Amino acid sequence: MGFIVFILTSLFSFFMIYKAISVLDKVNIIKKRGIRKRGKVLKIRKEVNSYYDEDGGTSILYYYTVSFKTNRGKLIEKEIEFGVKKKPNRNPPFDVDIIYFEDEKNNLNVILENNKSTIFDGFFLLFVGIFFLCILIYNYDGELDIIISFIKNLIK
């Protein structure tokens, strides 16, 4: 039973670290290579998550659908990828600052320019993953090598 808990906890830790790095990397790429524009929020989608926040209630995220023109003059209507936790105090339509990035496959990624909570969430996920990994290293001396070799074999 202890080994199963060890495996599940280690997989959870590595998943949290992977998720954090992928979110932070994506935001970093968009901020460095993206183009800043002014967009108009057309609608807001409210999403209630099943996990609980620190106050004991459910976590709510708001996803903006924005409309803007690219540098090529193409009118785009797209939902921003990362939601915001704070409910907007105005109803659509209203203007926001955005950053968009079009990758090699013509996929368009859009984020809010001043959404610091996405970066904070990424660092929080990274902290949680590293925290659980440190607990594993402290409690299961030597068994972490088994997990690392297992993951290396999966990747090959």
mmCIF file of C-alpha atoms in Angstrom:
data_model
loop_
_atom_site.group_PDB
_atom_site.id
_atom_site.type_symbol
_atom_site.label_atom_id
_atom_site.label_comp_id
_atom_site.label_asym_id
_atom_site.label_seq_id
_atom_site.Cartn_x
_atom_site.Cartn_y
_atom_site.Cartn_z
ATOM 1 C CA MET A 1 0.000 0.000 0.000
ATOM 2 C CA GLY A 2 2.857 2.409 0.812
ATOM 3 C CA PHE A 3 4.421 1.882 -2.593
ATOM 4 C CA ILE A 4 1.133 2.712 -4.349
ATOM 5 C CA VAL A 5 0.850 5.942 -2.368
ATOM 6 C CA PHE A 6 4.459 6.685 -3.271
ATOM 7 C CA ILE A 7 3.799 6.111 -6.985
ATOM 8 C CA LEU A 8 0.600 8.190 -7.020
ATOM 9 C CA THR A 9 2.181 11.038 -5.073
ATOM 10 C CA SER A 10 5.234 11.107 -7.289
ATOM 11 C CA LEU A 11 3.121 11.080 -10.469
ATOM 12 C CA PHE A 12 1.018 13.890 -9.023
ATOM 13 C CA SER A 13 4.178 15.875 -8.226
ATOM 14 C CA PHE A 14 5.649 15.433 -11.686
ATOM 15 C CA PHE A 15 2.305 16.298 -13.300
ATOM 16 C CA MET A 16 2.020 19.520 -11.273
ATOM 17 C CA ILE A 17 5.585 20.509 -12.175
ATOM 18 C CA TYR A 18 4.963 19.718 -15.861
ATOM 19 C CA LYS A 19 1.689 21.689 -15.881
ATOM 20 C CA ALA A 20 3.322 24.681 -14.169
ATOM 21 C CA ILE A 21 6.263 24.743 -16.563
ATOM 22 C CA SER A 22 4.003 24.466 -19.614
ATOM 23 C CA VAL A 23 1.745 27.337 -18.438
ATOM 24 C CA LEU A 24 4.673 29.583 -17.523
ATOM 25 C CA ASP A 25 6.464 28.764 -20.773
ATOM 26 C CA LYS A 26 3.390 29.548 -22.868
ATOM 27 C CA VAL A 27 2.796 32.875 -21.113
ATOM 28 C CA ASN A 28 6.483 33.757 -21.446
ATOM 29 C CA ILE A 29 6.497 33.027 -25.203
ATOM 30 C CA ILE A 30 3.335 35.061 -25.758
ATOM 31 C CA LYS A 31 4.671 38.010 -23.752
ATOM 32 C CA LYS A 32 8.078 38.001 -25.480
ATOM 33 C CA ARG A 33 6.993 37.370 -29.069
ATOM 34 C CA GLY A 34 3.413 38.597 -28.969
ATOM 35 C CA ILE A 35 1.879 41.774 -30.255
ATOM 36 C CA ARG A 36 0.093 44.152 -27.908
ATOM 37 C CA LYS A 37 -3.327 45.342 -29.010
ATOM 38 C CA ARG A 38 -6.477 46.864 -27.645
ATOM 39 C CA GLY A 39 -9.400 44.455 -27.810
ATOM 40 C CA LYS A 40 -13.089 44.702 -27.113
ATOM 41 C CA VAL A 41 -14.663 42.178 -24.732
ATOM 42 C CA LEU A 42 -17.788 40.845 -26.429
ATOM 43 C CA LYS A 43 -18.928 38.299 -23.861
ATOM 44 C CA ILE A 44 -17.833 36.709 -20.611
ATOM 45 C CA ARG A 45 -18.134 33.006 -19.845
ATOM 46 C CA LYS A 46 -18.345 32.042 -16.178
ATOM 47 C CA GLU A 47 -16.842 28.679 -15.215
ATOM 48 C CA VAL A 48 -17.333 27.147 -11.775
ATOM 49 C CA ASN A 49 -14.576 24.669 -10.904
ATOM 50 C CA SER A 50 -15.239 21.616 -8.789
ATOM 51 C CA TYR A 51 -12.326 22.154 -6.413
ATOM 52 C CA TYR A 52 -12.561 24.521 -3.468
ATOM 53 C CA ASP A 53 -10.634 27.725 -2.931
ATOM 54 C CA GLU A 54 -9.047 28.928 0.299
ATOM 55 C CA ASP A 55 -12.329 30.418 1.548
ATOM 56 C CA GLY A 56 -14.155 27.088 1.369
ATOM 57 C CA GLY A 57 -16.281 28.007 -1.659
ATOM 58 C CA THR A 58 -16.012 26.883 -5.238
ATOM 59 C CA SER A 59 -13.501 28.556 -7.522
ATOM 60 C CA ILE A 60 -14.944 30.715 -10.293
ATOM 61 C CA LEU A 61 -13.064 31.817 -13.412
ATOM 62 C CA TYR A 62 -14.238 34.320 -16.014
ATOM 63 C CA TYR A 63 -13.163 33.822 -19.634
ATOM 64 C CA TYR A 64 -13.365 36.854 -21.923
ATOM 65 C CA THR A 65 -14.172 36.572 -25.607
ATOM 66 C CA VAL A 66 -12.407 39.469 -27.292
ATOM 67 C CA SER A 67 -12.515 41.010 -30.733
ATOM 68 C CA PHE A 68 -9.482 42.730 -32.236
ATOM 69 C CA LYS A 69 -7.692 43.388 -35.517
ATOM 70 C CA THR A 70 -4.345 41.762 -36.224
ATOM 71 C CA ASN A 71 -1.475 43.681 -37.800
ATOM 72 C CA ARG A 72 -2.577 42.215 -41.137
ATOM 73 C CA GLY A 73 -6.027 43.784 -40.701
ATOM 74 C CA LYS A 74 -7.876 40.514 -40.043
ATOM 75 C CA LEU A 75 -10.731 40.795 -37.525
ATOM 76 C CA ILE A 76 -10.416 38.088 -34.872
ATOM 77 C CA GLU A 77 -12.936 36.980 -32.266
ATOM 78 C CA LYS A 78 -11.349 34.607 -29.755
ATOM 79 C CA GLU A 79 -11.729 33.516 -26.152
ATOM 80 C CA ILE A 80 -8.749 34.369 -23.972
ATOM 81 C CA GLU A 81 -7.028 31.165 -22.922
ATOM 82 C CA PHE A 82 -6.485 31.889 -19.233
ATOM 83 C CA GLY A 83 -9.436 32.975 -17.133
ATOM 84 C CA VAL A 84 -9.466 35.707 -14.522
ATOM 85 C CA LYS A 85 -10.614 35.186 -10.947
ATOM 86 C CA LYS A 86 -12.006 38.654 -10.369
ATOM 87 C CA LYS A 87 -15.489 39.316 -11.670
ATOM 88 C CA PRO A 88 -15.442 42.306 -14.012
ATOM 89 C CA ASN A 89 -17.270 45.320 -12.644
ATOM 90 C CA ARG A 90 -18.701 46.254 -16.036
ATOM 91 C CA ASN A 91 -20.762 44.480 -18.633
ATOM 92 C CA PRO A 92 -19.575 43.852 -22.201
ATOM 93 C CA PRO A 93 -18.660 45.510 -24.450
ATOM 94 C CA PHE A 94 -15.597 47.167 -22.901
ATOM 95 C CA ASP A 95 -11.955 47.541 -23.935
ATOM 96 C CA VAL A 96 -9.004 45.562 -22.553
ATOM 97 C CA ASP A 97 -5.305 45.348 -23.359
ATOM 98 C CA ILE A 98 -4.316 41.999 -24.842
ATOM 99 C CA ILE A 99 -1.244 40.273 -26.233
ATOM 100 C CA TYR A 100 -1.643 37.848 -29.115
ATOM 101 C CA PHE A 101 0.836 35.489 -30.714
ATOM 102 C CA GLU A 102 0.415 33.498 -33.904
ATOM 103 C CA ASP A 103 2.632 30.414 -34.024
ATOM 104 C CA GLU A 104 4.040 28.560 -37.041
ATOM 105 C CA LYS A 105 0.837 26.505 -37.429
ATOM 106 C CA ASN A 106 -1.267 29.700 -37.487
ATOM 107 C CA ASN A 107 -2.689 28.954 -34.029
ATOM 108 C CA LEU A 108 -3.613 32.177 -32.297
ATOM 109 C CA ASN A 109 -2.919 32.493 -28.560
ATOM 110 C CA VAL A 110 -4.410 35.453 -26.700
ATOM 111 C CA ILE A 111 -3.828 36.556 -23.108
ATOM 112 C CA LEU A 112 -4.684 39.636 -21.095
ATOM 113 C CA GLU A 113 -1.705 41.957 -20.885
ATOM 114 C CA ASN A 114 -1.960 42.582 -17.142
ATOM 115 C CA ASN A 115 -3.201 39.185 -15.890
ATOM 116 C CA LYS A 116 -0.640 38.497 -13.171
ATOM 117 C CA SER A 117 -2.799 35.800 -11.576
ATOM 118 C CA THR A 118 -1.940 33.357 -14.394
ATOM 119 C CA ILE A 119 1.764 33.683 -13.622
ATOM 120 C CA PHE A 120 1.054 33.404 -9.891
ATOM 121 C CA ASP A 121 -1.008 30.239 -10.508
ATOM 122 C CA GLY A 122 1.856 28.762 -12.525
ATOM 123 C CA PHE A 123 4.344 29.395 -9.742
ATOM 124 C CA PHE A 124 1.846 28.022 -7.211
ATOM 125 C CA LEU A 125 1.524 24.774 -9.204
ATOM 126 C CA LEU A 126 5.312 24.574 -9.398
ATOM 127 C CA PHE A 127 5.604 25.089 -5.644
ATOM 128 C CA VAL A 128 2.997 22.389 -4.907
ATOM 129 C CA GLY A 129 4.742 19.899 -7.196
ATOM 130 C CA ILE A 130 8.162 20.571 -5.697
ATOM 131 C CA PHE A 131 6.721 20.465 -2.168
ATOM 132 C CA PHE A 132 5.232 16.981 -2.675
ATOM 133 C CA LEU A 133 8.432 15.845 -4.366
ATOM 134 C CA CYS A 134 10.455 17.037 -1.342
ATOM 135 C CA ILE A 135 8.142 15.119 0.988
ATOM 136 C CA LEU A 136 8.736 12.006 -1.102
ATOM 137 C CA ILE A 137 12.494 12.459 -1.077
ATOM 138 C CA TYR A 138 12.461 12.953 2.691
ATOM 139 C CA ASN A 139 10.221 9.963 3.469
ATOM 140 C CA TYR A 140 11.205 7.408 0.821
ATOM 141 C CA ASP A 141 14.976 7.309 0.717
ATOM 142 C CA GLY A 142 16.212 5.697 -2.493
ATOM 143 C CA GLU A 143 12.808 4.875 -3.955
ATOM 144 C CA LEU A 144 12.743 8.081 -5.976
ATOM 145 C CA ASP A 145 15.409 6.586 -8.236
ATOM 146 C CA ILE A 146 12.902 3.880 -9.181
ATOM 147 C CA ILE A 147 10.355 6.509 -10.281
ATOM 148 C CA ILE A 148 12.925 8.527 -12.235
ATOM 149 C CA SER A 149 14.143 5.434 -14.091
ATOM 150 C CA PHE A 150 10.517 4.437 -14.757
ATOM 151 C CA ILE A 151 9.775 7.865 -16.275
ATOM 152 C CA LYS A 152 12.991 7.731 -18.352
ATOM 153 C CA ASN A 153 11.917 4.353 -19.717
ATOM 154 C CA LEU A 154 8.477 5.722 -20.579
ATOM 155 C CA ILE A 155 9.984 8.616 -22.529
ATOM 156 C CA LYS A 156 12.315 6.387 -24.599
#
